[in-house]
PDB file of C-alpha atoms in Angstrom:
ATOM      1  CA  UNK A   1      -0.923  -4.686 -17.034  1.00 48.00           C
ATOM      2  CA  UNK A   2      -2.510  -7.897 -18.161  1.00 55.00           C
ATOM      3  CA  UNK A   3      -2.702  -9.994 -14.705  1.00 84.00           C
ATOM      4  CA  UNK A   4      -1.980  -7.621 -12.525  1.00 94.00           C
ATOM      5  CA  UNK A   5      -3.649  -7.063  -9.320  1.00 97.00           C
ATOM      6  CA  UNK A   6      -5.774  -4.095  -8.970  1.00 98.00           C
ATOM      7  CA  UNK A   7      -6.503  -3.008  -5.460  1.00 98.00           C
ATOM      8  CA  UNK A   8      -8.996  -1.128  -5.193  1.00 98.00           C
ATOM      9  CA  UNK A   9     -11.158   0.468  -1.479  1.00 97.00           C
ATOM     10  CA  UNK A  10     -14.219   1.592  -1.766  1.00 96.00           C
ATOM     11  CA  UNK A  11     -16.101   3.837   0.181  1.00 93.00           C
ATOM     12  CA  UNK A  12     -19.161   6.087   0.190  1.00 90.00           C
ATOM     13  CA  UNK A  13     -18.117   8.322  -2.388  1.00 91.00           C
ATOM     14  CA  UNK A  14     -18.843   5.446  -4.854  1.00 95.00           C
ATOM     15  CA  UNK A  15     -22.726   3.874  -3.162  1.00 94.00           C
ATOM     16  CA  UNK A  16     -23.776   8.104  -3.745  1.00 91.00           C
ATOM     17  CA  UNK A  17     -23.996   8.896  -7.312  1.00 92.00           C
ATOM     18  CA  UNK A  18     -26.581   6.041  -6.453  1.00 95.00           C
ATOM     19  CA  UNK A  19     -28.913   7.612  -4.671  1.00 90.00           C
ATOM     20  CA  UNK A  20     -27.012   6.492  -0.642  1.00 89.00           C
ATOM     21  CA  UNK A  21     -26.504   8.605   1.173  1.00 73.00           C
ATOM     22  CA  UNK A  22     -24.254   8.560   3.686  1.00 63.00           C
ATOM     23  CA  UNK A  23     -23.436   9.713   7.120  1.00 59.00           C
ATOM     24  CA  UNK A  24     -21.523  12.508   6.326  1.00 53.00           C
ATOM     25  CA  UNK A  25     -23.812  13.820   4.498  1.00 51.00           C
ATOM     26  CA  UNK A  26     -24.866  17.382   5.450  1.00 43.00           C
ATOM     27  CA  UNK A  27     -28.598  16.445   6.699  1.00 48.00           C
ATOM     28  CA  UNK A  28     -27.471  13.225   7.704  1.00 47.00           C
ATOM     29  CA  UNK A  29     -29.041  10.448   7.210  1.00 51.00           C
ATOM     30  CA  UNK A  30     -32.315   9.454   8.393  1.00 52.00           C
ATOM     31  CA  UNK A  31     -34.008  12.556   9.075  1.00 55.00           C
ATOM     32  CA  UNK A  32     -31.793  13.929  11.892  1.00 64.00           C
ATOM     33  CA  UNK A  33     -30.486  10.815  13.595  1.00 73.00           C
ATOM     34  CA  UNK A  34     -27.284  11.028  15.574  1.00 81.00           C
ATOM     35  CA  UNK A  35     -24.814   8.481  14.599  1.00 82.00           C
ATOM     36  CA  UNK A  36     -24.156   8.248  18.169  1.00 86.00           C
ATOM     37  CA  UNK A  37     -28.381   7.317  18.312  1.00 89.00           C
ATOM     38  CA  UNK A  38     -28.446   4.140  15.960  1.00 92.00           C
ATOM     39  CA  UNK A  39     -24.466   2.969  15.169  1.00 92.00           C
ATOM     40  CA  UNK A  40     -23.023   1.806  18.462  1.00 94.00           C
ATOM     41  CA  UNK A  41     -23.556  -0.545  20.736  1.00 97.00           C
ATOM     42  CA  UNK A  42     -24.850   1.538  23.318  1.00 96.00           C
ATOM     43  CA  UNK A  43     -27.427   3.137  20.195  1.00 96.00           C
ATOM     44  CA  UNK A  44     -28.278  -0.696  20.580  1.00 98.00           C
ATOM     45  CA  UNK A  45     -28.546  -1.644  24.430  1.00 97.00           C
ATOM     46  CA  UNK A  46     -30.426   2.047  24.520  1.00 97.00           C
ATOM     47  CA  UNK A  47     -32.486   0.784  22.331  1.00 97.00           C
ATOM     48  CA  UNK A  48     -32.833  -1.339  19.168  1.00 98.00           C
ATOM     49  CA  UNK A  49     -35.580  -0.746  18.076  1.00 97.00           C
ATOM     50  CA  UNK A  50     -34.747   2.520  17.050  1.00 95.00           C
ATOM     51  CA  UNK A  51     -31.951   0.829  15.804  1.00 96.00           C
ATOM     52  CA  UNK A  52     -33.463  -2.400  13.904  1.00 97.00           C
ATOM     53  CA  UNK A  53     -35.157   0.967  12.031  1.00 94.00           C
ATOM     54  CA  UNK A  54     -33.244   2.950  10.833  1.00 92.00           C
ATOM     55  CA  UNK A  55     -31.133   0.295   9.201  1.00 95.00           C
ATOM     56  CA  UNK A  56     -34.167  -1.568   8.312  1.00 96.00           C
ATOM     57  CA  UNK A  57     -34.667   1.813   6.529  1.00 91.00           C
ATOM     58  CA  UNK A  58     -31.364   1.503   5.193  1.00 92.00           C
ATOM     59  CA  UNK A  59     -32.045  -2.387   3.790  1.00 96.00           C
ATOM     60  CA  UNK A  60     -34.624  -0.372   1.673  1.00 95.00           C
ATOM     61  CA  UNK A  61     -33.538   2.275  -0.343  1.00 93.00           C
ATOM     62  CA  UNK A  62     -30.423  -0.702  -1.198  1.00 96.00           C
ATOM     63  CA  UNK A  63     -32.818  -2.859  -2.208  1.00 96.00           C
ATOM     64  CA  UNK A  64     -34.591   0.229  -4.897  1.00 96.00           C
ATOM     65  CA  UNK A  65     -31.356   1.086  -5.830  1.00 97.00           C
ATOM     66  CA  UNK A  66     -28.578   0.584  -9.419  1.00 98.00           C
ATOM     67  CA  UNK A  67     -25.280   0.576  -9.073  1.00 98.00           C
ATOM     68  CA  UNK A  68     -23.441   3.605 -11.141  1.00 98.00           C
ATOM     69  CA  UNK A  69     -20.734   3.885 -13.884  1.00 97.00           C
ATOM     70  CA  UNK A  70     -18.270   3.319 -11.119  1.00 98.00           C
ATOM     71  CA  UNK A  71     -19.444   0.346 -10.617  1.00 98.00           C
ATOM     72  CA  UNK A  72     -20.162  -0.863 -14.099  1.00 98.00           C
ATOM     73  CA  UNK A  73     -16.382   1.003 -14.254  1.00 98.00           C
ATOM     74  CA  UNK A  74     -14.844  -1.195 -11.823  1.00 98.00           C
ATOM     75  CA  UNK A  75     -16.896  -4.144 -12.785  1.00 98.00           C
ATOM     76  CA  UNK A  76     -14.933  -4.619 -16.177  1.00 97.00           C
ATOM     77  CA  UNK A  77     -12.022  -4.764 -15.204  1.00 97.00           C
ATOM     78  CA  UNK A  78     -11.524  -7.651 -14.305  1.00 97.00           C
ATOM     79  CA  UNK A  79     -11.980  -8.108 -18.378  1.00 95.00           C
ATOM     80  CA  UNK A  80      -8.142  -6.988 -18.140  1.00 94.00           C
ATOM     81  CA  UNK A  81      -7.112  -7.588 -14.319  1.00 96.00           C
ATOM     82  CA  UNK A  82      -7.039  -9.269 -11.752  1.00 97.00           C
ATOM     83  CA  UNK A  83      -9.358  -7.251  -9.074  1.00 98.00           C
ATOM     84  CA  UNK A  84      -9.851  -7.584  -5.294  1.00 98.00           C
ATOM     85  CA  UNK A  85     -11.595  -4.975  -4.133  1.00 98.00           C
ATOM     86  CA  UNK A  86     -12.055  -3.723   0.102  1.00 98.00           C
ATOM     87  CA  UNK A  87     -15.557  -1.552   0.499  1.00 97.00           C
ATOM     88  CA  UNK A  88     -16.231   0.079   3.811  1.00 94.00           C
ATOM     89  CA  UNK A  89     -19.846  -0.202   1.790  1.00 95.00           C
ATOM     90  CA  UNK A  90     -22.294  -1.912   3.749  1.00 96.00           C
ATOM     91  CA  UNK A  91     -23.934  -2.461   0.084  1.00 97.00           C
ATOM     92  CA  UNK A  92     -24.123  -5.776  -2.661  1.00 98.00           C
ATOM     93  CA  UNK A  93     -24.323  -3.029  -5.646  1.00 98.00           C
ATOM     94  CA  UNK A  94     -20.150  -3.947  -6.923  1.00 98.00           C
ATOM     95  CA  UNK A  95     -21.889  -7.666  -6.374  1.00 98.00           C
ATOM     96  CA  UNK A  96     -24.561  -7.065  -8.529  1.00 98.00           C
ATOM     97  CA  UNK A  97     -22.667  -5.133 -11.093  1.00 98.00           C
ATOM     98  CA  UNK A  98     -20.394  -7.898 -10.965  1.00 98.00           C
ATOM     99  CA  UNK A  99     -17.073  -7.483  -8.623  1.00 98.00           C
ATOM    100  CA  UNK A 100     -17.038 -10.891  -7.926  1.00 98.00           C
ATOM    101  CA  UNK A 101     -13.952 -10.999  -5.338  1.00 98.00           C
ATOM    102  CA  UNK A 102     -15.131  -7.628  -2.725  1.00 98.00           C
ATOM    103  CA  UNK A 103     -14.574  -8.470   0.829  1.00 98.00           C
ATOM    104  CA  UNK A 104     -16.805  -5.878   2.587  1.00 98.00           C
ATOM    105  CA  UNK A 105     -15.119  -4.079   5.713  1.00 96.00           C
ATOM    106  CA  UNK A 106     -18.422  -3.110   8.048  1.00 95.00           C
ATOM    107  CA  UNK A 107     -20.311  -5.488   6.756  1.00 97.00           C
ATOM    108  CA  UNK A 108     -23.493  -5.957   4.830  1.00 97.00           C
ATOM    109  CA  UNK A 109     -26.738  -4.727   4.987  1.00 97.00           C
ATOM    110  CA  UNK A 110     -28.155  -8.042   3.116  1.00 98.00           C
ATOM    111  CA  UNK A 111     -26.845 -10.224   6.538  1.00 98.00           C
ATOM    112  CA  UNK A 112     -28.512 -10.287  10.310  1.00 98.00           C
ATOM    113  CA  UNK A 113     -27.379 -12.361  12.895  1.00 98.00           C
ATOM    114  CA  UNK A 114     -27.213 -13.069  16.975  1.00 98.00           C
ATOM    115  CA  UNK A 115     -26.546 -10.397  19.499  1.00 97.00           C
ATOM    116  CA  UNK A 116     -24.793 -13.046  21.409  1.00 97.00           C
ATOM    117  CA  UNK A 117     -23.371 -14.906  18.934  1.00 96.00           C
ATOM    118  CA  UNK A 118     -21.205 -13.341  15.491  1.00 93.00           C
ATOM    119  CA  UNK A 119     -21.019 -16.813  13.938  1.00 95.00           C
ATOM    120  CA  UNK A 120     -24.945 -16.556  13.299  1.00 98.00           C
ATOM    121  CA  UNK A 121     -25.656 -15.417  10.792  1.00 97.00           C
ATOM    122  CA  UNK A 122     -28.373 -14.979   8.184  1.00 98.00           C
ATOM    123  CA  UNK A 123     -29.574 -13.606   5.269  1.00 98.00           C
ATOM    124  CA  UNK A 124     -31.715 -10.835   4.766  1.00 98.00           C
ATOM    125  CA  UNK A 125     -33.967  -9.087   2.538  1.00 96.00           C
ATOM    126  CA  UNK A 126     -36.479  -8.720   4.965  1.00 97.00           C
ATOM    127  CA  UNK A 127     -37.317  -6.437   7.761  1.00 98.00           C
ATOM    128  CA  UNK A 128     -36.185  -7.362  11.727  1.00 98.00           C
ATOM    129  CA  UNK A 129     -38.424  -6.583  13.776  1.00 98.00           C
ATOM    130  CA  UNK A 130     -37.916  -6.903  17.702  1.00 98.00           C
ATOM    131  CA  UNK A 131     -38.487 -10.758  18.715  1.00 98.00           C
ATOM    132  CA  UNK A 132     -36.361 -12.199  16.074  1.00 98.00           C
ATOM    133  CA  UNK A 133     -34.486 -14.862  17.209  1.00 98.00           C
ATOM    134  CA  UNK A 134     -31.564 -16.168  16.295  1.00 98.00           C
ATOM    135  CA  UNK A 135     -31.177 -20.394  16.759  1.00 97.00           C
ATOM    136  CA  UNK A 136     -29.330 -19.747  20.886  1.00 98.00           C
ATOM    137  CA  UNK A 137     -32.097 -17.429  21.183  1.00 98.00           C
ATOM    138  CA  UNK A 138     -31.040 -14.196  21.311  1.00 98.00           C
ATOM    139  CA  UNK A 139     -32.252 -10.792  19.447  1.00 98.00           C
ATOM    140  CA  UNK A 140     -30.813 -10.736  15.576  1.00 98.00           C
ATOM    141  CA  UNK A 141     -29.313  -7.241  15.123  1.00 98.00           C
ATOM    142  CA  UNK A 142     -27.785  -6.605  11.571  1.00 98.00           C
ATOM    143  CA  UNK A 143     -24.404  -7.812  10.409  1.00 98.00           C
ATOM    144  CA  UNK A 144     -23.425  -4.050  10.603  1.00 97.00           C
ATOM    145  CA  UNK A 145     -19.734  -3.390  12.429  1.00 96.00           C
ATOM    146  CA  UNK A 146     -21.048  -0.328  14.387  1.00 95.00           C
ATOM    147  CA  UNK A 147     -18.848   2.193  15.594  1.00 89.00           C
ATOM    148  CA  UNK A 148     -16.038   1.355  18.568  1.00 91.00           C
ATOM    149  CA  UNK A 149     -17.099  -1.614  17.198  1.00 94.00           C
ATOM    150  CA  UNK A 150     -13.306  -3.933  16.481  1.00 94.00           C
ATOM    151  CA  UNK A 151     -13.791  -5.046  12.100  1.00 94.00           C
ATOM    152  CA  UNK A 152     -12.749  -9.129  12.400  1.00 94.00           C
ATOM    153  CA  UNK A 153     -12.277  -8.090   8.425  1.00 96.00           C
ATOM    154  CA  UNK A 154      -8.730  -6.346   8.777  1.00 96.00           C
ATOM    155  CA  UNK A 155      -6.041  -8.436   8.964  1.00 97.00           C
ATOM    156  CA  UNK A 156      -7.562  -9.887   5.728  1.00 98.00           C
ATOM    157  CA  UNK A 157      -8.211  -6.752   4.047  1.00 97.00           C
ATOM    158  CA  UNK A 158      -4.170  -6.273   5.364  1.00 97.00           C
ATOM    159  CA  UNK A 159      -3.466  -9.363   3.700  1.00 98.00           C
ATOM    160  CA  UNK A 160      -4.825  -8.214   0.163  1.00 98.00           C
ATOM    161  CA  UNK A 161      -3.143  -5.230   0.091  1.00 98.00           C
ATOM    162  CA  UNK A 162       0.491  -5.811   0.395  1.00 98.00           C
ATOM    163  CA  UNK A 163      -0.048  -8.591  -2.939  1.00 97.00           C
ATOM    164  CA  UNK A 164      -1.248  -5.389  -4.667  1.00 97.00           C
ATOM    165  CA  UNK A 165       0.734  -4.078  -7.830  1.00 97.00           C
ATOM    166  CA  UNK A 166      -1.867  -1.137  -8.043  1.00 97.00           C
ATOM    167  CA  UNK A 167      -3.666   0.031  -5.173  1.00 97.00           C
ATOM    168  CA  UNK A 168      -7.012   2.287  -5.882  1.00 97.00           C
ATOM    169  CA  UNK A 169      -8.143   4.660  -3.338  1.00 96.00           C
ATOM    170  CA  UNK A 170     -12.516   5.179  -4.477  1.00 96.00           C
ATOM    171  CA  UNK A 171     -14.728   7.050  -3.068  1.00 92.00           C
ATOM    172  CA  UNK A 172     -13.238   8.419   0.345  1.00 87.00           C
ATOM    173  CA  UNK A 173     -11.191  10.542   1.999  1.00 77.00           C
ATOM    174  CA  UNK A 174      -8.843   8.518   3.654  1.00 74.00           C
ATOM    175  CA  UNK A 175      -9.866  10.577   7.333  1.00 71.00           C
ATOM    176  CA  UNK A 176     -12.532   6.942   8.096  1.00 68.00           C
ATOM    177  CA  UNK A 177     -10.088   4.644  10.543  1.00 74.00           C
ATOM    178  CA  UNK A 178      -9.024   1.131  10.800  1.00 79.00           C
ATOM    179  CA  UNK A 179      -9.924   1.564   6.295  1.00 78.00           C
ATOM    180  CA  UNK A 180      -7.753   4.178   6.448  1.00 80.00           C
ATOM    181  CA  UNK A 181      -4.421   2.591   7.075  1.00 89.00           C
ATOM    182  CA  UNK A 182      -4.929   0.127   4.707  1.00 94.00           C
ATOM    183  CA  UNK A 183      -2.775   2.118   2.141  1.00 92.00           C
ATOM    184  CA  UNK A 184       0.688   2.495   4.458  1.00 91.00           C
ATOM    185  CA  UNK A 185       0.218  -1.545   4.114  1.00 95.00           C
ATOM    186  CA  UNK A 186       0.392  -0.980  -0.172  1.00 95.00           C
ATOM    187  CA  UNK A 187       3.884  -1.932  -1.766  1.00 95.00           C
ATOM    188  CA  UNK A 188       6.186   1.041  -1.448  1.00 91.00           C
ATOM    189  CA  UNK A 189       5.906   2.038  -4.545  1.00 92.00           C
ATOM    190  CA  UNK A 190       3.602   0.537  -6.290  1.00 95.00           C
ATOM    191  CA  UNK A 191       1.621   3.264  -7.951  1.00 96.00           C
ATOM    192  CA  UNK A 192      -1.490   4.199  -6.189  1.00 95.00           C
ATOM    193  CA  UNK A 193      -5.396   6.576  -7.387  1.00 95.00           C
ATOM    194  CA  UNK A 194      -7.460   8.327  -4.682  1.00 94.00           C
ATOM    195  CA  UNK A 195     -10.447   9.464  -6.421  1.00 94.00           C
ATOM    196  CA  UNK A 196     -12.586  11.796  -4.501  1.00 90.00           C
ATOM    197  CA  UNK A 197     -14.536  14.444  -4.291  1.00 88.00           C
ATOM    198  CA  UNK A 198     -12.858  15.728  -1.622  1.00 78.00           C
ATOM    199  CA  UNK A 199      -9.108  14.613  -2.045  1.00 71.00           C
ATOM    200  CA  UNK A 200      -6.788  16.373  -0.617  1.00 70.00           C
ATOM    201  CA  UNK A 201      -2.405  15.694  -0.970  1.00 67.00           C
ATOM    202  CA  UNK A 202      -1.555  12.935   1.319  1.00 70.00           C
ATOM    203  CA  UNK A 203       2.624  13.743   1.824  1.00 70.00           C
ATOM    204  CA  UNK A 204       4.645  10.516   3.276  1.00 71.00           C
ATOM    205  CA  UNK A 205       2.666   7.695   0.401  1.00 79.00           C
ATOM    206  CA  UNK A 206       5.265   6.898  -2.612  1.00 79.00           C
ATOM    207  CA  UNK A 207       3.240   7.016  -5.566  1.00 89.00           C
ATOM    208  CA  UNK A 208      -0.449   8.740  -5.100  1.00 88.00           C
ATOM    209  CA  UNK A 209      -1.827  10.145  -8.375  1.00 91.00           C
ATOM    210  CA  UNK A 210      -4.607  11.923  -6.751  1.00 91.00           C
ATOM    211  CA  UNK A 211      -7.705  12.214  -8.884  1.00 93.00           C
ATOM    212  CA  UNK A 212      -9.999  15.477  -7.167  1.00 92.00           C
ATOM    213  CA  UNK A 213     -13.521  13.709  -9.079  1.00 93.00           C
ATOM    214  CA  UNK A 214     -16.456  12.490  -7.633  1.00 93.00           C
ATOM    215  CA  UNK A 215     -16.569   8.732  -9.102  1.00 95.00           C
ATOM    216  CA  UNK A 216     -18.696   7.867 -12.235  1.00 96.00           C
ATOM    217  CA  UNK A 217     -16.051  10.634 -13.748  1.00 96.00           C
ATOM    218  CA  UNK A 218     -12.803   9.975 -11.874  1.00 95.00           C
ATOM    219  CA  UNK A 219     -13.565   6.403 -12.931  1.00 97.00           C
ATOM    220  CA  UNK A 220     -13.069   6.703 -16.377  1.00 96.00           C
ATOM    221  CA  UNK A 221      -9.600   9.325 -15.878  1.00 95.00           C
ATOM    222  CA  UNK A 222      -8.184   5.802 -13.689  1.00 96.00           C
ATOM    223  CA  UNK A 223      -9.497   3.951 -16.802  1.00 94.00           C
ATOM    224  CA  UNK A 224      -6.871   6.004 -19.406  1.00 94.00           C
ATOM    225  CA  UNK A 225      -4.434   5.958 -16.368  1.00 93.00           C
ATOM    226  CA  UNK A 226      -3.445   2.647 -16.545  1.00 93.00           C
ATOM    227  CA  UNK A 227      -4.860   1.857 -20.119  1.00 90.00           C
ATOM    228  CA  UNK A 228      -1.376   3.142 -20.581  1.00 87.00           C
ATOM    229  CA  UNK A 229       0.467   1.473 -17.634  1.00 83.00           C
TER     230      UNK A 229
END
């Protein structure tokens, strides 16, 4: 399988084992704040200070987190395969683990942009405050794709999925759209693997192997199966 193209779609379950909670954890992510209050355009219009506070907190969480075993094994797969990662996660743990081709579907926590012009982007490893302005004079906001916003990178992600020799999903139960639709773009008869502790059968998906384990455990089973191909 050397030089075969692995396309790996990762979700919150990968980062959760590095201590980064998800929106779907019981009890919520941040003091039981509802998603609608901090991660939608409506929330931004209503209370931008609260939204900034929420993402400033998340940014500090990510700065303290470290890549886990799943991140590291995914990076190591580049020794034997061409690996393209499409991630729903906004953290940089894949990159810190050593992965070199990572597409962030939902934006990046260490980037900020003008609220008016999404092409005006800047690195950001600090808190964003009300009154911080882009060069067009508009308020800076997290460079994150919020719920109810379009996902600009989804077309690029679909094109990557079409080129997969093996399509792998790790740490997501295929409930978040449009990311969950990417498996439909993978070649029909290429091997597919779904690693998630809450994974359920998916009728109609050809060549799908389900590994119902957390990412750090399931990744070892995946590595064995890839070696057997």
